[in-house]
Amino acid sequence: MSETGQPVYMAIVKAISDDIARGTLSKETRLPTHRELADSLRVAIGTVTRAYAEAERRGLIRSEGRRGTFVGEQRSSRSVLSSIAGLPPLGIDLSKNHPSYLLDPDLPSALKEIARNRSAASLLEYSPAAGQMRHRECGARWLSMLGAIAAPESVFVTAGAQHAVSVILASETKRGDVIATERFTYTGVKALAEILDLHLIGLPADEYGLIPEALDSLCRKRRVRVLYCNPSLQNPTNTIWPKERREQIAALAIKYGITIIEDEIMRPLLVEHPGFMTSMAPEQCYLVVSTSKAVAAGLRVGFILASAKAGRALIDSLNASSLGTPPLMAELFSVWLDDGTVDRVIERRREDASQRQALAAGVLNGLRFHGNPSSYNIWLEMPEGWTSMKLAMEAQLRGAVVAPGEAFAVDSKLPYEAVRLSVVSAPTRELLKTGLSTIAGVLKGSSRDNIATV
């Protein structure tokens, strides 16, 4: 153990982190070899190897084989997404914006009901690319309940929102096309832009969402093919675009012929909603909703509301991506929508999020952050002298994991002075309070010994 009580390899990671934060170690600096550092510190070479591996996992350094180990990383958006989705928690994980599994609906009862249905065997057959008609009808009904005018023929079933966005981009874009979004955006869109070789441009936003003048200016200079946005409880900033802002963006889409992907995955959690851009510019928009935030994280069912002219290309894209969405998931959602389970689960999740947001507001009192009673996360701004990566590294050393602004930023050259904190991923509110207290303690200068642990 080191003098601070940490394992020696973690003390090395902390030293690297601190030196990077102070500027003592600049990006691209070549670090000593494992043997050189081990000899210098008089520790086992295995200790250095473990320290370097942990530092690389955190994105502090990168290994280039025989060339050596260097400060900084060159991770792709795909690896950032994988990191957020698959990183094993080291303590209290506030980085993943999953709805609480403790509030999931009763799966065994629904499966029994499906099994009693005479048409259950059809759920093992190939589905049409757009989904079975009864599931499209179910999606249209849910969309109508959420405030969108939807005919079943205009609704397409997907394996969640990420799948929906990917098939829309595949049908609407070609290599090199410009995709506009906000400066901070959903990590999955960054990954898709990289896979499809699209040019993603992040635009300025204010407290009302994407700034129309910024989009207008970009359209005057470049041909913008698609605008991706999630205007209700935007991920990660929690912004809700008011009706006027949506109307302005929809008007620009019509003016410049831009296709809008309106990702409304958080819409079911909102009691009041300003209205969909799909109704303001129906020929320009794809509306995407999903069950994964509202009902259960593992229920991968998404619905696309598309214009008639977009349908053929969308079906081709759906066929190419999955040959039809597995119908059992859609059938589960249909059962739960019919018997009122969806409404009851959403109400429970809304209430739980509100209580957790209130708890977070108390713990983070004195810090600047953006939350919402219906949101699953908080966007915490950094006090002077802090960066998101510095907080993420220090918090993880104390047992709390956060999602730094880098994960959501479109332009990697800009400073990132905020982190996303999930308020629903911790199984209990006591664990949430402990994790948030750890983060507040870091930013307010508490020593490591004074931070609550689990």
Short mmCIF file of C-alpha atoms in Angstrom, two decimals:
data_model
loop_
_atom_site.label_atom_id
_atom_site.label_comp_id
_atom_site.label_asym_id
_atom_site.label_seq_id
_atom_site.Cartn_x
_atom_site.Cartn_y
_atom_site.Cartn_z
CA MET A 1 0.00 0.00 0.00
CA SER A 2 1.09 3.58 -0.61
CA GLU A 3 1.34 6.24 2.10
CA THR A 4 -2.23 7.35 1.28
CA GLY A 5 -3.59 3.87 1.91
CA GLN A 6 -4.22 3.20 -1.78
CA PRO A 7 -2.85 0.22 -3.69
CA VAL A 8 0.47 1.29 -5.21
CA TYR A 9 -0.75 0.86 -8.79
CA MET A 10 -3.68 3.21 -8.08
CA ALA A 11 -1.30 5.76 -6.54
CA ILE A 12 0.62 5.70 -9.84
CA VAL A 13 -2.62 6.25 -11.77
CA LYS A 14 -3.48 9.15 -9.45
CA ALA A 15 -0.04 10.69 -10.00
CA ILE A 16 -0.44 10.45 -13.78
CA SER A 17 -3.91 11.98 -13.54
CA ASP A 18 -2.72 14.85 -11.36
CA ASP A 19 0.25 15.61 -13.60
CA ILE A 20 -1.99 15.71 -16.66
CA ALA A 21 -4.44 18.03 -14.87
CA ARG A 22 -1.60 20.38 -13.82
CA GLY A 23 -0.07 20.36 -17.28
CA THR A 24 3.14 18.70 -16.08
CA LEU A 25 2.44 15.89 -18.50
CA SER A 26 1.23 17.24 -21.83
CA LYS A 27 -0.51 15.26 -24.53
CA GLU A 28 1.77 13.05 -26.64
CA THR A 29 4.47 12.96 -23.94
CA ARG A 30 6.24 9.60 -24.06
CA LEU A 31 6.18 7.89 -20.66
CA PRO A 32 8.95 5.71 -19.22
CA THR A 33 8.88 2.04 -20.11
CA HIS A 34 7.41 -0.36 -17.58
CA ARG A 35 10.92 -1.40 -16.51
CA GLU A 36 12.23 2.17 -16.28
CA LEU A 37 9.36 3.34 -14.08
CA ALA A 38 9.51 0.22 -11.91
CA ASP A 39 13.22 0.74 -11.29
CA SER A 40 12.70 4.45 -10.60
CA LEU A 41 9.91 3.84 -8.09
CA ARG A 42 11.45 0.66 -6.73
CA VAL A 43 8.29 -1.37 -7.29
CA ALA A 44 7.56 -4.59 -9.12
CA ILE A 45 7.26 -4.31 -12.89
CA GLY A 46 3.83 -5.95 -12.61
CA THR A 47 2.66 -3.01 -10.50
CA VAL A 48 3.57 -0.58 -13.27
CA THR A 49 1.97 -2.80 -15.89
CA ARG A 50 -1.26 -2.81 -13.91
CA ALA A 51 -1.09 0.96 -13.38
CA TYR A 52 -0.54 1.64 -17.09
CA ALA A 53 -3.40 -0.69 -18.00
CA GLU A 54 -5.77 1.10 -15.62
CA ALA A 55 -4.62 4.53 -16.83
CA GLU A 56 -5.21 3.47 -20.43
CA ARG A 57 -8.66 2.12 -19.60
CA ARG A 58 -9.52 5.54 -18.17
CA GLY A 59 -8.31 7.30 -21.28
CA LEU A 60 -5.28 8.98 -19.67
CA ILE A 61 -2.67 7.27 -21.80
CA ARG A 62 -2.37 4.94 -24.77
CA SER A 63 0.01 2.17 -25.68
CA GLU A 64 1.50 1.93 -29.16
CA GLY A 65 3.38 -1.34 -28.77
CA ARG A 66 7.10 -1.04 -29.43
CA ARG A 67 6.81 2.73 -29.96
CA GLY A 68 6.00 3.13 -26.29
CA THR A 69 3.29 4.59 -24.06
CA PHE A 70 2.03 8.13 -24.60
CA VAL A 71 -0.15 10.64 -22.76
CA GLY A 72 -3.60 11.01 -24.33
CA GLU A 73 -5.76 8.68 -26.32
CA GLN A 74 -7.21 8.46 -29.78
CA ARG A 75 -10.42 6.63 -29.07
CA SER A 76 -13.23 6.51 -31.59
CA SER A 77 -16.83 7.45 -30.81
CA ARG A 78 -17.62 3.75 -30.99
CA SER A 79 -15.20 2.98 -28.18
CA VAL A 80 -16.59 5.83 -26.07
CA LEU A 81 -20.10 4.42 -26.50
CA SER A 82 -18.89 0.93 -25.62
CA SER A 83 -17.12 2.32 -22.57
CA ILE A 84 -20.25 3.97 -21.23
CA ALA A 85 -22.41 0.93 -22.03
CA GLY A 86 -20.08 -1.80 -20.87
CA LEU A 87 -17.64 -0.46 -18.28
CA PRO A 88 -17.88 -2.55 -15.13
CA PRO A 89 -18.73 -0.28 -12.19
CA LEU A 90 -15.96 0.38 -9.69
CA GLY A 91 -18.15 1.55 -6.84
CA ILE A 92 -21.35 3.56 -7.37
CA ASP A 93 -21.99 3.90 -11.08
CA LEU A 94 -23.72 7.17 -12.03
CA SER A 95 -22.59 7.06 -15.65
CA LYS A 96 -25.30 4.84 -17.15
CA ASN A 97 -28.70 6.39 -17.75
CA HIS A 98 -30.66 3.15 -17.41
CA PRO A 99 -34.09 3.22 -15.80
CA SER A 100 -34.19 1.33 -12.53
CA TYR A 101 -34.69 -2.42 -12.93
CA LEU A 102 -36.57 -2.43 -9.62
CA LEU A 103 -39.51 -0.71 -11.33
CA ASP A 104 -39.71 -3.06 -14.32
CA PRO A 105 -43.14 -4.55 -15.16
CA ASP A 106 -44.13 -8.13 -14.34
CA LEU A 107 -42.55 -10.19 -17.12
CA PRO A 108 -43.69 -13.74 -16.14
CA SER A 109 -47.37 -12.74 -16.15
CA ALA A 110 -47.09 -11.11 -19.57
CA LEU A 111 -45.30 -14.13 -21.03
CA LYS A 112 -48.03 -16.42 -19.70
CA GLU A 113 -50.68 -14.26 -21.34
CA ILE A 114 -48.80 -14.34 -24.65
CA ALA A 115 -48.44 -18.13 -24.42
CA ARG A 116 -52.21 -18.53 -24.03
CA ASN A 117 -52.83 -16.67 -27.28
CA ARG A 118 -53.53 -18.91 -30.27
CA SER A 119 -51.36 -16.74 -32.51
CA ALA A 120 -48.30 -17.03 -30.23
CA ALA A 121 -46.52 -19.32 -32.71
CA SER A 122 -46.43 -16.52 -35.27
CA LEU A 123 -44.05 -14.62 -32.99
CA LEU A 124 -41.31 -17.05 -34.02
CA GLU A 125 -41.78 -16.36 -37.71
CA TYR A 126 -39.99 -13.77 -39.81
CA SER A 127 -41.76 -10.44 -39.56
CA PRO A 128 -42.25 -7.96 -42.40
CA ALA A 129 -39.50 -5.34 -42.43
CA ALA A 130 -41.85 -2.68 -41.06
CA GLY A 131 -43.12 -5.02 -38.33
CA GLN A 132 -46.31 -7.03 -37.94
CA MET A 133 -49.39 -4.89 -38.57
CA ARG A 134 -50.82 -5.36 -35.08
CA HIS A 135 -47.54 -4.05 -33.65
CA ARG A 136 -47.56 -1.09 -36.03
CA GLU A 137 -51.12 -0.40 -34.89
CA CYS A 138 -49.94 -0.57 -31.28
CA GLY A 139 -47.12 1.87 -32.05
CA ALA A 140 -49.55 4.24 -33.77
CA ARG A 141 -51.82 4.13 -30.73
CA TRP A 142 -48.96 4.89 -28.35
CA LEU A 143 -47.73 7.73 -30.54
CA SER A 144 -51.24 9.17 -30.60
CA MET A 145 -51.36 8.96 -26.80
CA LEU A 146 -48.08 10.94 -26.74
CA GLY A 147 -49.53 13.65 -28.98
CA ALA A 148 -48.55 12.64 -32.52
CA ILE A 149 -51.03 11.99 -35.32
CA ALA A 150 -50.03 8.53 -36.51
CA ALA A 151 -51.58 6.04 -38.94
CA PRO A 152 -50.34 2.43 -38.63
CA GLU A 153 -49.13 2.47 -42.27
CA SER A 154 -46.73 5.31 -41.36
CA VAL A 155 -45.29 3.55 -38.29
CA PHE A 156 -42.26 1.24 -38.51
CA VAL A 157 -41.15 -1.10 -35.72
CA THR A 158 -37.45 -1.22 -34.78
CA ALA A 159 -35.22 -2.83 -32.18
CA GLY A 160 -35.04 0.32 -30.08
CA ALA A 161 -34.19 3.97 -30.70
CA GLN A 162 -30.54 3.35 -31.61
CA HIS A 163 -31.63 0.93 -34.32
CA ALA A 164 -34.23 3.44 -35.49
CA VAL A 165 -31.69 6.23 -35.87
CA SER A 166 -29.26 3.93 -37.66
CA VAL A 167 -31.78 2.78 -40.28
CA ILE A 168 -32.92 6.37 -40.89
CA LEU A 169 -29.35 7.56 -41.41
CA ALA A 170 -28.65 4.59 -43.67
CA SER A 171 -31.67 5.41 -45.83
CA GLU A 172 -31.20 9.19 -45.91
CA THR A 173 -27.45 9.72 -46.20
CA LYS A 174 -24.43 8.80 -48.20
CA ARG A 175 -20.76 8.88 -47.32
CA GLY A 176 -19.48 12.37 -46.51
CA ASP A 177 -22.89 13.98 -45.90
CA VAL A 178 -23.12 16.68 -43.23
CA ILE A 179 -25.14 15.82 -40.13
CA ALA A 180 -25.91 18.69 -37.74
CA THR A 181 -26.63 18.32 -34.05
CA GLU A 182 -26.06 20.21 -30.83
CA ARG A 183 -22.60 20.73 -29.39
CA PHE A 184 -23.27 17.98 -26.85
CA THR A 185 -25.23 15.06 -28.25
CA TYR A 186 -26.15 11.43 -27.75
CA THR A 187 -23.05 9.23 -27.93
CA GLY A 188 -24.81 6.71 -30.17
CA VAL A 189 -25.17 9.30 -32.93
CA LYS A 190 -21.46 10.07 -32.75
CA ALA A 191 -20.74 6.38 -33.17
CA LEU A 192 -23.14 6.02 -36.11
CA ALA A 193 -21.66 9.04 -37.88
CA GLU A 194 -18.23 7.45 -37.60
CA ILE A 195 -19.41 4.06 -38.86
CA LEU A 196 -21.28 5.58 -41.81
CA ASP A 197 -18.48 8.09 -42.56
CA LEU A 198 -20.72 11.12 -42.07
CA HIS A 199 -19.47 14.58 -41.15
CA LEU A 200 -21.02 15.42 -37.77
CA ILE A 201 -21.10 19.13 -36.89
CA GLY A 202 -22.05 20.34 -33.42
CA LEU A 203 -23.90 23.65 -33.20
CA PRO A 204 -24.27 26.08 -30.29
CA ALA A 205 -27.28 25.80 -28.03
CA ASP A 206 -28.77 27.91 -25.27
CA GLU A 207 -31.28 27.22 -22.51
CA TYR A 208 -33.99 26.84 -25.17
CA GLY A 209 -32.11 24.33 -27.32
CA LEU A 210 -30.36 24.50 -30.67
CA ILE A 211 -29.87 28.13 -31.75
CA PRO A 212 -31.73 28.66 -35.06
CA GLU A 213 -29.29 31.30 -36.28
CA ALA A 214 -26.43 28.81 -35.91
CA LEU A 215 -28.25 26.25 -38.06
CA ASP A 216 -29.17 28.92 -40.62
CA SER A 217 -25.55 30.07 -40.81
CA LEU A 218 -24.30 26.52 -41.32
CA CYS A 219 -26.87 25.89 -44.06
CA ARG A 220 -25.68 28.99 -45.92
CA LYS A 221 -22.17 27.56 -46.00
CA ARG A 222 -22.72 23.81 -46.24
CA ARG A 223 -25.31 21.37 -47.54
CA VAL A 224 -26.79 19.94 -44.34
CA ARG A 225 -28.40 16.59 -45.08
CA VAL A 226 -29.79 15.66 -41.64
CA LEU A 227 -30.41 17.36 -38.31
CA TYR A 228 -30.40 14.95 -35.36
CA CYS A 229 -31.95 16.21 -32.14
CA ASN A 230 -33.72 15.01 -29.03
CA PRO A 231 -35.61 18.16 -28.06
CA SER A 232 -37.32 16.86 -24.90
CA LEU A 233 -34.96 16.39 -21.95
CA GLN A 234 -32.00 16.55 -24.31
CA ASN A 235 -29.24 14.06 -23.59
CA PRO A 236 -27.14 15.13 -21.72
CA THR A 237 -28.16 18.74 -20.94
CA ASN A 238 -31.86 18.22 -20.02
CA THR A 239 -32.99 21.09 -22.26
CA ILE A 240 -36.63 21.08 -23.38
CA TRP A 241 -37.16 23.03 -26.59
CA PRO A 242 -40.19 25.33 -26.34
CA LYS A 243 -42.79 25.36 -29.10
CA GLU A 244 -41.44 28.54 -30.71
CA ARG A 245 -37.92 27.09 -30.98
CA ARG A 246 -39.29 23.91 -32.55
CA GLU A 247 -41.26 25.97 -35.06
CA GLN A 248 -38.15 27.95 -35.99
CA ILE A 249 -36.08 24.81 -36.55
CA ALA A 250 -38.89 23.16 -38.52
CA ALA A 251 -39.14 26.24 -40.75
CA LEU A 252 -35.40 26.09 -41.46
CA ALA A 253 -35.70 22.39 -42.32
CA ILE A 254 -38.37 23.22 -44.88
CA LYS A 255 -36.38 26.16 -46.25
CA TYR A 256 -33.17 24.21 -46.75
CA GLY A 257 -34.56 20.73 -47.40
CA ILE A 258 -33.09 19.23 -44.22
CA THR A 259 -34.28 15.88 -42.90
CA ILE A 260 -34.92 16.01 -39.14
CA ILE A 261 -34.52 12.98 -36.89
CA GLU A 262 -36.66 13.94 -33.90
CA ASP A 263 -35.54 11.56 -31.16
CA GLU A 264 -38.23 11.79 -28.47
CA ILE A 265 -37.14 8.88 -26.33
CA MET A 266 -37.86 10.82 -23.11
CA ARG A 267 -41.24 12.18 -24.22
CA PRO A 268 -43.27 9.54 -22.27
CA LEU A 269 -41.77 10.83 -19.00
CA LEU A 270 -43.04 14.40 -19.54
CA VAL A 271 -46.51 15.35 -18.32
CA GLU A 272 -46.66 18.37 -20.63
CA HIS A 273 -45.07 18.60 -24.07
CA PRO A 274 -44.62 21.55 -26.48
CA GLY A 275 -45.55 19.54 -29.57
CA PHE A 276 -43.63 17.56 -32.17
CA MET A 277 -41.75 19.07 -35.09
CA THR A 278 -43.14 16.16 -37.07
CA SER A 279 -46.50 17.94 -37.03
CA MET A 280 -44.85 21.22 -38.06
CA ALA A 281 -42.86 19.81 -40.98
CA PRO A 282 -44.25 16.31 -41.65
CA GLU A 283 -42.44 15.81 -44.95
CA GLN A 284 -39.07 16.67 -43.37
CA CYS A 285 -39.24 14.68 -40.15
CA TYR A 286 -38.81 11.23 -38.75
CA LEU A 287 -40.20 10.91 -35.21
CA VAL A 288 -38.53 8.25 -33.03
CA VAL A 289 -39.88 6.92 -29.72
CA SER A 290 -38.77 3.91 -27.73
CA THR A 291 -39.76 1.75 -24.78
CA SER A 292 -36.30 1.41 -23.21
CA LYS A 293 -36.43 4.55 -21.04
CA ALA A 294 -40.16 4.55 -20.36
CA VAL A 295 -40.91 0.87 -19.70
CA ALA A 296 -37.78 -1.28 -19.26
CA ALA A 297 -34.17 -0.94 -20.39
CA GLY A 298 -34.10 -4.40 -21.95
CA LEU A 299 -37.37 -3.96 -23.84
CA ARG A 300 -35.78 -3.01 -27.16
CA VAL A 301 -38.78 -1.77 -29.12
CA GLY A 302 -38.72 1.46 -31.09
CA PHE A 303 -41.21 3.12 -33.39
CA ILE A 304 -40.52 5.45 -36.32
CA LEU A 305 -43.23 7.75 -37.61
CA ALA A 306 -42.28 8.61 -41.21
CA SER A 307 -43.80 10.39 -44.18
CA ALA A 308 -45.25 8.36 -47.04
CA LYS A 309 -42.39 9.27 -49.37
CA ALA A 310 -39.82 7.99 -46.87
CA GLY A 311 -41.43 4.59 -46.40
CA ARG A 312 -39.87 2.65 -49.29
CA ALA A 313 -36.28 3.61 -48.51
CA LEU A 314 -36.90 2.97 -44.84
CA ILE A 315 -38.16 -0.56 -45.53
CA ASP A 316 -35.08 -1.26 -47.64
CA SER A 317 -32.89 -0.05 -44.79
CA LEU A 318 -34.81 -2.14 -42.24
CA ASN A 319 -34.45 -5.22 -44.43
CA ALA A 320 -30.72 -4.62 -44.77
CA SER A 321 -30.20 -4.15 -41.05
CA SER A 322 -32.31 -6.87 -39.48
CA LEU A 323 -34.73 -8.62 -41.88
CA GLY A 324 -37.52 -7.58 -39.56
CA THR A 325 -37.54 -6.75 -35.88
CA PRO A 326 -38.04 -9.76 -33.54
CA PRO A 327 -41.80 -9.66 -32.82
CA LEU A 328 -41.80 -11.11 -29.31
CA MET A 329 -40.52 -7.84 -27.84
CA ALA A 330 -43.19 -5.86 -29.69
CA GLU A 331 -45.83 -8.32 -28.50
CA LEU A 332 -44.75 -7.80 -24.89
CA PHE A 333 -45.16 -4.07 -25.30
CA SER A 334 -48.56 -4.56 -26.94
CA VAL A 335 -49.78 -6.65 -23.98
CA TRP A 336 -48.55 -4.06 -21.49
CA LEU A 337 -50.04 -1.15 -23.44
CA ASP A 338 -53.41 -2.91 -23.66
CA ASP A 339 -53.68 -3.76 -19.96
CA GLY A 340 -52.50 -0.35 -18.70
CA THR A 341 -49.10 -1.57 -17.46
CA VAL A 342 -47.23 0.96 -19.62
CA ASP A 343 -49.06 3.90 -18.06
CA ARG A 344 -48.58 2.56 -14.53
CA VAL A 345 -44.86 1.89 -15.01
CA ILE A 346 -44.28 5.33 -16.53
CA GLU A 347 -46.05 6.97 -13.61
CA ARG A 348 -43.87 5.04 -11.14
CA ARG A 349 -40.72 5.96 -13.03
CA ARG A 350 -41.77 9.60 -13.20
CA GLU A 351 -42.38 9.68 -9.46
CA ASP A 352 -39.10 7.91 -8.71
CA ALA A 353 -37.14 10.30 -10.95
CA SER A 354 -38.76 13.32 -9.27
CA GLN A 355 -37.84 12.11 -5.80
CA ARG A 356 -34.29 11.31 -6.85
CA GLN A 357 -33.91 14.69 -8.54
CA ALA A 358 -35.01 16.37 -5.30
CA LEU A 359 -32.49 14.31 -3.34
CA ALA A 360 -29.75 15.28 -5.80
CA ALA A 361 -30.65 18.96 -5.59
CA GLY A 362 -30.14 18.83 -1.83
CA VAL A 363 -26.79 17.03 -2.01
CA LEU A 364 -25.44 19.24 -4.80
CA ASN A 365 -26.66 22.48 -3.24
CA GLY A 366 -24.18 25.26 -4.01
CA LEU A 367 -23.07 23.70 -7.31
CA ARG A 368 -24.41 24.67 -10.73
CA PHE A 369 -26.40 21.93 -12.44
CA HIS A 370 -29.34 21.33 -14.76
CA GLY A 371 -31.99 18.80 -13.79
CA ASN A 372 -35.69 18.21 -14.32
CA PRO A 373 -38.25 16.37 -12.18
CA SER A 374 -38.92 13.95 -15.07
CA SER A 375 -35.29 13.42 -16.08
CA TYR A 376 -33.06 10.46 -15.35
CA ASN A 377 -29.90 12.56 -15.16
CA ILE A 378 -28.28 15.80 -14.06
CA TRP A 379 -25.87 17.90 -16.13
CA LEU A 380 -23.37 19.18 -13.57
CA GLU A 381 -21.20 22.16 -14.54
CA MET A 382 -17.66 22.31 -13.24
CA PRO A 383 -16.52 25.00 -10.79
CA GLU A 384 -13.52 27.10 -11.73
CA GLY A 385 -10.33 25.07 -11.85
CA TRP A 386 -12.06 21.80 -12.68
CA THR A 387 -12.54 19.90 -15.92
CA SER A 388 -14.92 17.04 -16.52
CA MET A 389 -12.10 14.52 -16.95
CA LYS A 390 -10.36 15.70 -13.80
CA LEU A 391 -13.55 15.21 -11.81
CA ALA A 392 -14.28 11.86 -13.46
CA MET A 393 -10.84 10.54 -12.56
CA GLU A 394 -10.86 11.85 -9.00
CA ALA A 395 -14.42 10.67 -8.35
CA GLN A 396 -13.62 7.18 -9.61
CA LEU A 397 -10.65 6.99 -7.28
CA ARG A 398 -13.13 7.61 -4.46
CA GLY A 399 -15.68 5.10 -5.71
CA ALA A 400 -18.10 7.05 -7.93
CA VAL A 401 -18.31 6.75 -11.72
CA VAL A 402 -19.61 9.62 -13.89
CA ALA A 403 -19.92 10.30 -17.63
CA PRO A 404 -17.60 13.19 -18.59
CA GLY A 405 -18.55 15.82 -21.14
CA GLU A 406 -16.03 14.40 -23.63
CA ALA A 407 -18.33 11.45 -24.23
CA PHE A 408 -21.06 13.74 -25.60
CA ALA A 409 -19.03 16.51 -27.24
CA VAL A 410 -19.00 16.67 -31.03
CA ASP A 411 -15.89 18.86 -31.24
CA SER A 412 -13.05 17.26 -29.30
CA LYS A 413 -10.99 20.46 -29.41
CA LEU A 414 -13.31 22.44 -27.15
CA PRO A 415 -13.17 22.44 -23.33
CA TYR A 416 -15.66 20.23 -21.54
CA GLU A 417 -16.71 21.63 -18.22
CA ALA A 418 -19.66 19.44 -17.26
CA VAL A 419 -20.44 15.81 -16.44
CA ARG A 420 -23.63 13.77 -16.70
CA LEU A 421 -24.80 12.11 -13.50
CA SER A 422 -27.53 9.49 -13.64
CA VAL A 423 -29.94 9.71 -10.72
CA VAL A 424 -31.72 6.43 -11.50
CA SER A 425 -28.89 3.95 -12.06
CA ALA A 426 -28.06 3.48 -8.37
CA PRO A 427 -30.34 0.70 -7.04
CA THR A 428 -31.28 2.61 -3.88
CA ARG A 429 -31.57 6.26 -2.97
CA GLU A 430 -29.09 5.73 -0.15
CA LEU A 431 -26.46 4.61 -2.67
CA LEU A 432 -27.38 7.56 -4.90
CA LYS A 433 -26.91 9.94 -1.99
CA THR A 434 -23.54 8.38 -1.20
CA GLY A 435 -22.36 8.68 -4.79
CA LEU A 436 -23.52 12.27 -5.14
CA SER A 437 -21.98 13.16 -1.78
CA THR A 438 -18.69 11.78 -3.02
CA ILE A 439 -18.82 14.01 -6.10
CA ALA A 440 -19.91 17.07 -4.11
CA GLY A 441 -17.11 16.40 -1.64
CA VAL A 442 -14.54 16.25 -4.43
CA LEU A 443 -15.66 19.58 -5.88
CA LYS A 444 -15.96 21.25 -2.48
CA GLY A 445 -12.52 20.13 -1.39
CA SER A 446 -13.23 17.35 1.09
CA SER A 447 -10.36 14.99 1.77
CA ARG A 448 -10.64 11.42 0.64
CA ASP A 449 -11.00 10.29 4.26
CA ASN A 450 -14.15 12.41 4.68
CA ILE A 451 -15.98 10.94 1.70
CA ALA A 452 -18.63 8.34 2.40
CA THR A 453 -17.88 4.88 1.01
CA VAL A 454 -19.80 1.71 0.50
#
